[in-house]
Coordinates of C-alpha atoms in Angstrom, one line a residue:
M1 CA -51.7 11.1 54.3
S2 CA -48.6 9.9 55.5
S3 CA -47.4 9.6 52.1
G4 CA -48.2 13.4 52.0
P5 CA -44.0 14.4 52.8
K6 CA -42.6 11.5 50.7
Y7 CA -44.4 13.2 47.9
I8 CA -43.3 16.9 48.6
R9 CA -40.2 15.2 49.1
Y10 CA -40.4 13.3 45.7
L11 CA -41.2 17.0 43.7
L12 CA -38.8 18.5 45.9
F13 CA -35.2 16.0 44.0
A14 CA -37.5 16.5 40.6
A15 CA -37.4 20.0 40.1
A16 CA -33.5 20.4 41.5
G17 CA -32.7 17.6 38.8
V18 CA -34.3 19.6 36.2
A19 CA -32.0 22.9 37.9
I20 CA -28.9 20.9 37.6
F21 CA -29.6 20.2 34.0
F22 CA -30.7 23.4 32.5
F23 CA -27.7 24.4 34.4
I24 CA -24.4 22.2 32.9
S25 CA -26.8 22.8 29.0
R26 CA -25.9 26.3 29.5
S27 CA -22.4 26.9 30.6
A28 CA -20.4 23.6 32.4
I29 CA -19.2 23.3 27.8
P30 CA -20.6 25.8 25.8
I31 CA -21.0 24.9 22.0
P32 CA -18.7 26.2 19.5
E33 CA -20.4 29.1 16.7
N34 CA -19.1 27.9 14.3
I35 CA -20.6 24.0 15.1
S36 CA -23.3 24.3 12.2
S37 CA -18.8 24.9 9.3
K38 CA -17.7 21.8 11.3
L39 CA -20.4 19.3 10.0
T40 CA -20.4 20.7 6.6
P41 CA -20.1 18.0 4.5
Y42 CA -18.0 18.8 0.7
K43 CA -19.4 19.5 -2.6
D44 CA -20.3 16.6 -4.6
H45 CA -16.4 15.9 -7.2
H46 CA -19.0 16.8 -9.0
S47 CA -20.1 19.7 -9.2
N48 CA -16.5 21.7 -9.5
P49 CA -15.4 20.3 -13.1
A50 CA -12.0 21.9 -13.1
G51 CA -10.6 20.8 -9.8
V52 CA -11.2 22.3 -6.3
S53 CA -9.8 25.3 -4.5
A54 CA -8.6 25.6 -1.1
P55 CA -11.8 25.9 1.1
N56 CA -12.7 28.6 3.4
D57 CA -12.5 26.3 6.8
A58 CA -9.3 25.1 6.0
S59 CA -10.3 21.9 8.3
I60 CA -12.9 20.5 6.0
K61 CA -11.3 19.3 2.4
Q62 CA -12.4 18.8 -0.3
P63 CA -11.6 16.3 -3.2
Y64 CA -9.9 17.2 -6.3
N65 CA -12.3 16.2 -9.6
Q66 CA -11.3 12.5 -10.6
T67 CA -10.9 13.0 -13.7
S68 CA -9.1 16.4 -14.5
G69 CA -8.0 17.2 -10.2
S70 CA -3.9 18.2 -10.4
A71 CA -1.4 17.8 -7.6
G72 CA 0.9 20.6 -8.2
A73 CA 3.9 21.1 -7.0
P74 CA 4.6 20.0 -3.2
P75 CA 4.9 22.3 -0.3
A76 CA 9.0 23.1 1.2
G77 CA 10.8 20.5 2.8
R78 CA 8.1 17.3 0.6
V79 CA 8.9 15.4 -1.6
N80 CA 6.3 15.3 -5.1
A81 CA 4.8 12.0 -3.6
T82 CA 1.4 10.4 -3.0
F83 CA -0.1 7.6 -0.8
V84 CA -1.9 4.7 -3.3
T85 CA -4.2 2.5 -3.0
L86 CA -6.2 0.2 -5.2
A87 CA -9.7 -0.5 -4.0
R88 CA -13.4 -1.1 -3.9
N89 CA -16.1 0.9 -2.6
S90 CA -16.8 -2.4 -0.3
D91 CA -13.1 -1.4 1.1
T92 CA -14.2 1.8 2.8
W93 CA -13.9 1.1 6.6
D94 CA -11.2 -1.4 5.9
I95 CA -9.2 1.6 4.0
A96 CA -10.2 3.9 7.0
K97 CA -8.6 2.0 9.8
S98 CA -5.2 2.0 7.3
I99 CA -5.7 5.7 6.7
R100 CA -5.4 6.8 10.6
Q101 CA -2.5 4.3 10.4
V102 CA -0.7 6.5 8.5
E103 CA -1.9 9.4 9.2
D104 CA -0.9 9.4 13.3
R105 CA 2.1 7.2 13.2
F106 CA 3.7 9.6 9.9
N107 CA 0.4 11.4 7.6
R108 CA -0.6 13.9 10.1
D109 CA 3.2 16.3 10.3
Y110 CA 3.8 16.1 6.8
H111 CA 0.5 15.8 4.7
Y112 CA 1.1 14.1 1.9
D113 CA -1.6 13.3 -0.4
W114 CA -4.0 10.3 -1.3
V115 CA -4.8 8.1 -4.2
F116 CA -7.9 6.2 -4.4
L117 CA -8.0 3.8 -8.1
N118 CA -10.9 1.7 -8.4
D119 CA -12.2 -0.1 -11.5
K120 CA -15.6 1.4 -10.6
P121 CA -16.4 4.4 -10.0
F122 CA -16.2 5.3 -6.0
D123 CA -19.3 6.4 -3.9
D124 CA -20.0 8.8 -2.0
T125 CA -19.2 6.8 1.3
F126 CA -16.1 6.2 0.0
K127 CA -14.6 9.6 -0.6
K128 CA -16.6 11.5 2.2
V129 CA -15.1 8.7 4.5
T130 CA -11.8 8.9 3.3
T131 CA -11.5 12.7 2.2
A132 CA -12.3 13.3 5.7
L133 CA -9.0 11.2 7.3
V134 CA -6.7 12.4 5.1
S135 CA -4.6 15.5 6.1
G136 CA -3.1 16.2 2.3
N137 CA -5.5 16.4 -0.9
T138 CA -7.5 13.0 -1.9
F139 CA -7.9 12.0 -5.6
Y140 CA -10.5 9.5 -6.7
G141 CA -9.2 7.9 -10.1
V142 CA -11.6 5.6 -12.7
I143 CA -9.0 2.9 -14.3
P144 CA -9.6 2.8 -17.9
T145 CA -10.6 -0.4 -19.1
E146 CA -7.7 -1.5 -21.4
H147 CA -6.7 -2.1 -17.8
W148 CA -8.9 -3.9 -16.3
S149 CA -9.6 -6.7 -18.5
Y150 CA -8.1 -8.9 -21.6
P151 CA -5.4 -8.0 -24.0
N152 CA -6.8 -9.4 -27.8
W153 CA -3.9 -12.4 -27.2
I154 CA -5.3 -13.8 -24.4
D155 CA -7.2 -16.9 -24.7
Q156 CA -10.2 -16.8 -22.3
N157 CA -11.9 -20.0 -22.3
K158 CA -8.5 -21.5 -21.6
A159 CA -7.9 -18.2 -19.0
S160 CA -10.9 -19.6 -17.7
E161 CA -10.1 -22.9 -17.7
V162 CA -7.2 -22.9 -16.2
R163 CA -8.4 -20.7 -13.2
K164 CA -11.4 -23.7 -12.9
E165 CA -8.4 -26.2 -12.3
M166 CA -6.5 -24.5 -9.8
G167 CA -9.6 -23.6 -7.7
E168 CA -10.3 -27.5 -7.4
K169 CA -6.1 -27.5 -6.4
R170 CA -7.1 -24.8 -3.8
I171 CA -4.1 -22.7 -5.2
I172 CA -4.6 -19.2 -3.2
Y173 CA -6.7 -17.1 -5.5
G174 CA -6.2 -20.2 -8.0
D175 CA -9.6 -19.4 -9.3
S176 CA -10.3 -15.1 -8.7
E177 CA -10.6 -14.0 -11.9
S178 CA -10.5 -10.6 -10.5
Y179 CA -7.0 -11.4 -8.7
R180 CA -5.6 -12.3 -11.4
H181 CA -6.6 -8.0 -13.5
M182 CA -5.6 -6.4 -10.1
C183 CA -2.6 -8.0 -9.9
R184 CA -1.3 -7.8 -13.7
Y185 CA -2.5 -3.5 -12.8
E186 CA -0.3 -3.9 -10.1
S187 CA 2.3 -5.0 -12.4
G188 CA 2.1 -2.8 -15.6
F189 CA -0.8 0.2 -15.4
F190 CA -0.8 2.0 -11.9
F191 CA 1.8 4.4 -12.2
R192 CA 0.5 5.1 -15.6
H193 CA -2.9 6.0 -14.9
P194 CA -3.5 10.7 -15.1
L195 CA -3.7 10.8 -11.2
M196 CA 0.3 8.9 -11.1
L197 CA 1.3 11.0 -13.6
N198 CA 2.2 14.0 -11.6
Y199 CA 4.1 12.7 -8.7
E200 CA 8.1 11.2 -8.6
Y201 CA 7.4 8.6 -5.7
Y202 CA 4.7 6.2 -4.8
W203 CA 3.6 4.4 -1.5
R204 CA 1.2 1.5 -1.0
V205 CA -0.9 1.2 1.2
E206 CA -3.8 -1.8 1.3
P207 CA -7.0 -1.8 3.0
S208 CA -6.1 -3.5 7.3
I209 CA -2.8 -2.7 7.3
E210 CA -1.0 -1.8 10.5
L211 CA 1.8 0.4 11.2
Y212 CA 2.9 -0.3 14.8
C213 CA 6.3 2.3 15.4
D214 CA 5.4 6.5 15.0
I215 CA 7.6 7.5 11.9
A216 CA 10.2 10.1 13.5
F217 CA 11.8 10.8 9.4
D218 CA 10.2 10.5 6.1
P219 CA 10.8 7.6 4.0
F220 CA 10.0 9.8 0.4
R221 CA 12.7 12.0 1.4
F222 CA 15.0 8.8 2.5
M223 CA 14.5 7.7 -1.3
K224 CA 14.8 10.6 -2.9
E225 CA 18.2 11.2 -1.4
N226 CA 19.4 8.7 -1.2
N227 CA 19.3 7.3 -4.9
K228 CA 16.5 4.9 -3.3
K229 CA 14.2 3.3 -6.2
Y230 CA 12.7 0.2 -4.6
S231 CA 12.3 0.0 -1.0
F232 CA 10.4 -3.0 1.0
V233 CA 9.8 -4.4 4.8
I234 CA 8.9 -8.1 4.2
S235 CA 10.3 -10.4 1.9
L236 CA 9.1 -14.3 1.6
Y237 CA 9.5 -17.1 -0.8
E238 CA 6.1 -17.6 -3.6
Y239 CA 4.0 -20.7 -3.7
Y240 CA 5.9 -22.4 -7.3
D241 CA 1.6 -22.7 -8.2
T242 CA 1.3 -19.7 -8.8
I243 CA 4.2 -18.8 -11.2
P244 CA 5.5 -22.2 -12.3
T245 CA 6.7 -20.3 -15.9
L246 CA 7.7 -17.1 -14.3
W247 CA 11.5 -18.1 -15.1
D248 CA 11.5 -18.6 -18.2
S249 CA 10.2 -15.4 -19.4
V250 CA 12.2 -14.0 -17.7
K251 CA 15.5 -15.9 -18.9
K252 CA 13.9 -14.8 -22.5
F253 CA 13.5 -10.7 -21.8
M254 CA 17.2 -11.2 -20.2
K255 CA 17.6 -12.8 -23.8
N256 CA 16.1 -10.2 -26.3
H257 CA 17.3 -7.3 -23.9
P258 CA 20.3 -7.5 -22.0
E259 CA 20.8 -3.9 -22.1
H260 CA 18.0 -3.4 -19.2
I261 CA 19.9 -5.6 -16.9
A262 CA 22.1 -3.2 -14.4
E263 CA 25.4 -4.0 -13.2
G264 CA 25.9 -5.3 -10.2
N265 CA 21.8 -5.9 -9.7
S266 CA 20.3 -8.2 -7.1
I267 CA 20.6 -11.5 -9.4
D268 CA 21.8 -13.2 -6.1
F269 CA 18.6 -12.7 -4.2
L270 CA 16.6 -14.5 -6.9
S271 CA 18.6 -16.9 -7.8
D272 CA 20.5 -20.1 -6.2
D273 CA 22.5 -20.9 -9.3
G274 CA 23.5 -17.5 -11.3
G275 CA 20.1 -17.1 -13.0
E276 CA 19.6 -20.5 -14.5
T277 CA 16.1 -20.9 -12.0
Y278 CA 13.8 -19.0 -9.8
N279 CA 14.8 -19.4 -6.0
K280 CA 11.2 -17.9 -5.6
C281 CA 12.1 -15.3 -2.8
H282 CA 10.4 -12.0 -3.0
F283 CA 9.9 -8.5 -1.7
W284 CA 6.4 -8.8 -0.4
S285 CA 4.7 -5.5 -2.4
N286 CA 1.8 -5.3 -0.5
F287 CA 3.6 -2.4 1.2
E288 CA 6.0 -0.7 -1.3
I289 CA 7.9 2.3 -1.5
G290 CA 9.5 2.9 -4.6
S291 CA 10.0 5.0 -7.4
L292 CA 7.4 6.3 -10.3
E293 CA 10.0 7.1 -12.8
W294 CA 11.4 3.9 -12.2
L295 CA 8.6 1.8 -13.2
R296 CA 7.4 4.9 -15.9
S297 CA 10.9 3.7 -17.5
K298 CA 11.5 2.1 -20.8
E299 CA 13.8 -0.8 -18.9
Y300 CA 10.9 -1.6 -17.0
I301 CA 7.9 -1.1 -19.8
D302 CA 10.1 -3.7 -22.0
Y303 CA 10.0 -5.9 -19.2
F304 CA 6.3 -6.0 -18.3
E305 CA 5.1 -5.6 -21.5
S306 CA 7.7 -9.2 -22.8
L307 CA 6.0 -10.6 -19.9
D308 CA 2.1 -9.7 -20.4
R309 CA 2.1 -10.7 -23.6
D310 CA 4.1 -14.3 -22.2
G311 CA 0.1 -14.8 -20.7
G312 CA 1.3 -16.0 -17.2
F313 CA -0.7 -13.0 -15.1
F314 CA -3.7 -15.1 -16.7
Y315 CA -3.1 -19.2 -17.6
E316 CA -1.2 -19.0 -14.4
R317 CA -1.7 -16.3 -11.4
W318 CA 1.3 -14.4 -11.2
G319 CA 1.1 -11.5 -9.1
D320 CA 2.3 -8.2 -9.1
A321 CA 5.2 -9.0 -5.6
P322 CA 7.1 -11.6 -8.3
V323 CA 6.8 -8.9 -11.1
H324 CA 8.1 -6.5 -9.7
S325 CA 11.0 -8.3 -7.6
I326 CA 12.5 -9.5 -10.2
A327 CA 12.2 -6.0 -11.8
A328 CA 13.9 -4.3 -8.9
G329 CA 16.5 -7.5 -8.6
L330 CA 17.5 -7.3 -12.2
M331 CA 17.3 -3.8 -13.2
L332 CA 18.2 -1.8 -10.3
K333 CA 21.6 -1.7 -9.0
K334 CA 22.2 -3.8 -5.2
E335 CA 22.0 0.1 -3.4
E336 CA 18.9 1.1 -4.8
I337 CA 17.0 -1.3 -3.1
H338 CA 17.0 -0.4 1.0
F339 CA 15.1 -2.4 3.6
F340 CA 13.3 0.0 6.3
N341 CA 13.9 -1.8 9.4
E342 CA 12.5 1.6 11.1
I343 CA 8.5 0.8 9.1
A344 CA 6.5 -1.4 11.8
Y345 CA 4.7 -3.5 9.2
Y346 CA 1.8 -5.3 9.9
H347 CA -0.3 -7.0 7.3
I348 CA -2.1 -10.3 7.4
P349 CA -0.4 -12.9 7.7
F350 CA 2.9 -11.5 8.7
T351 CA 4.7 -9.0 11.1
H352 CA 7.3 -6.7 10.6
C353 CA 8.3 -5.3 14.1
P354 CA 12.2 -4.1 14.4
T355 CA 14.5 -5.4 15.2
G356 CA 16.7 -3.5 18.8
E357 CA 14.9 -2.5 21.6
Q358 CA 16.1 0.2 21.5
L359 CA 14.8 0.5 18.6
R360 CA 11.8 0.3 19.3
L361 CA 11.1 2.4 22.4
D362 CA 12.6 5.4 20.6
L363 CA 10.1 4.8 18.2
K364 CA 6.7 4.1 21.2
C365 CA 6.3 1.0 19.0
N366 CA 3.6 -1.4 20.2
C367 CA 4.3 -4.7 17.9
K368 CA 6.1 -8.0 19.8
P369 CA 9.2 -8.9 19.0
E370 CA 9.0 -12.7 18.5
D371 CA 5.8 -11.5 15.8
N372 CA 8.9 -10.3 14.1
F373 CA 8.5 -11.9 10.2
D374 CA 12.7 -11.4 9.5
W375 CA 14.7 -13.9 10.6
K376 CA 12.6 -17.0 10.6
G377 CA 12.9 -19.3 8.0
Y378 CA 10.4 -18.5 4.5
S379 CA 11.5 -15.4 4.9
C380 CA 14.0 -13.9 2.1
T381 CA 15.4 -11.2 4.1
S382 CA 18.3 -12.4 5.5
R383 CA 19.4 -13.0 1.9
Y384 CA 19.1 -10.0 1.5
F385 CA 21.7 -8.8 4.2
Q386 CA 23.7 -11.6 2.8
I387 CA 24.3 -10.7 -0.6
N388 CA 24.4 -7.1 0.7
N389 CA 27.3 -7.8 3.1
M390 CA 25.4 -6.3 5.5
K391 CA 25.1 -7.0 9.5
K392 CA 21.9 -7.7 10.9
P393 CA 20.5 -4.0 12.5
K394 CA 21.6 -3.5 16.1
G395 CA 19.9 -5.7 18.7
Y396 CA 19.8 -9.0 16.0
E397 CA 21.9 -10.8 18.3
D398 CA 20.2 -10.6 22.0
E399 CA 16.1 -11.5 19.8
Q400 CA 18.2 -14.4 18.3
S401 CA 19.4 -15.9 21.3

């Protein structure tokens, strides 16, 4: 019978545990009465063909209709601008990381819209996840087939042979058909999508990027108020094997359309010999903030259509980065292109970490200064500063010593 007292003690401990659990569950952290409304998913976009009105609970956002939603006028103090992402359904969680970076570092204070484009319809998971993360309105668009397919002047057998040859040479994305459609689309069509026609400025965001510093100002407003048409944070040299005849096509365009070439342009960023050859410098377009009105201009459309007719998107592997960069370098004045030192950015494998220790401290940066690509040998940013007669950002000398 010696086990009797021990058994009674076990019962007392168990009873006390149950009482404590009951007390905590009833009184420690009360459950909000409206918790069910916070968990209610948005309605499927097909149920609201005319667009989405504001829900009763402002914390629950609903996506706009995939084809007929419109952005409307921006609130006071905001520029008519949007983030834009070209993505696939399989990119859901990678773009979720990027959105969280953008929202935490900047957009939670501004609530700019976000346009998502895909050559296939977005699935419900993609729309639910991205809509929940974006503080502005979200729009989901399908790319027209004619913008993601071969134009009738392209010899598809020749294009297939080129992909095979480039794949054997291990040229990056050389054997990819979808990559070529993507580059052509980003070069000539994304800004013409119906959902983009509502806006004046865009900020391109890719899956799996990082923003290492707070953004303590509105880049869109800076662009508008200072008459900037194109901006970048990273520049570098392009792989020559992907663009062997691109500059020949550019020179043909310049000859046929001298009226489109701006006075005081940045030709010296692109060429070491006054335009005879291309030095392969370009702005890395996976980050860019720019003017949609410029991209939709006759000058740019004439430029894109001239290049497109030459077939290099498929017969070689022309990227949208050199295509955009060459257009900006030739058709914009120097002062219309801007370098955002303040925006810390990473896209594999390169980092832009702002130059200047005090700036990094002020912006709560978490990037390592030694990872900054700007002043390394394969970067073209020094050339940008040189042709614009600009001094390096404050702190440059200390970080190069």
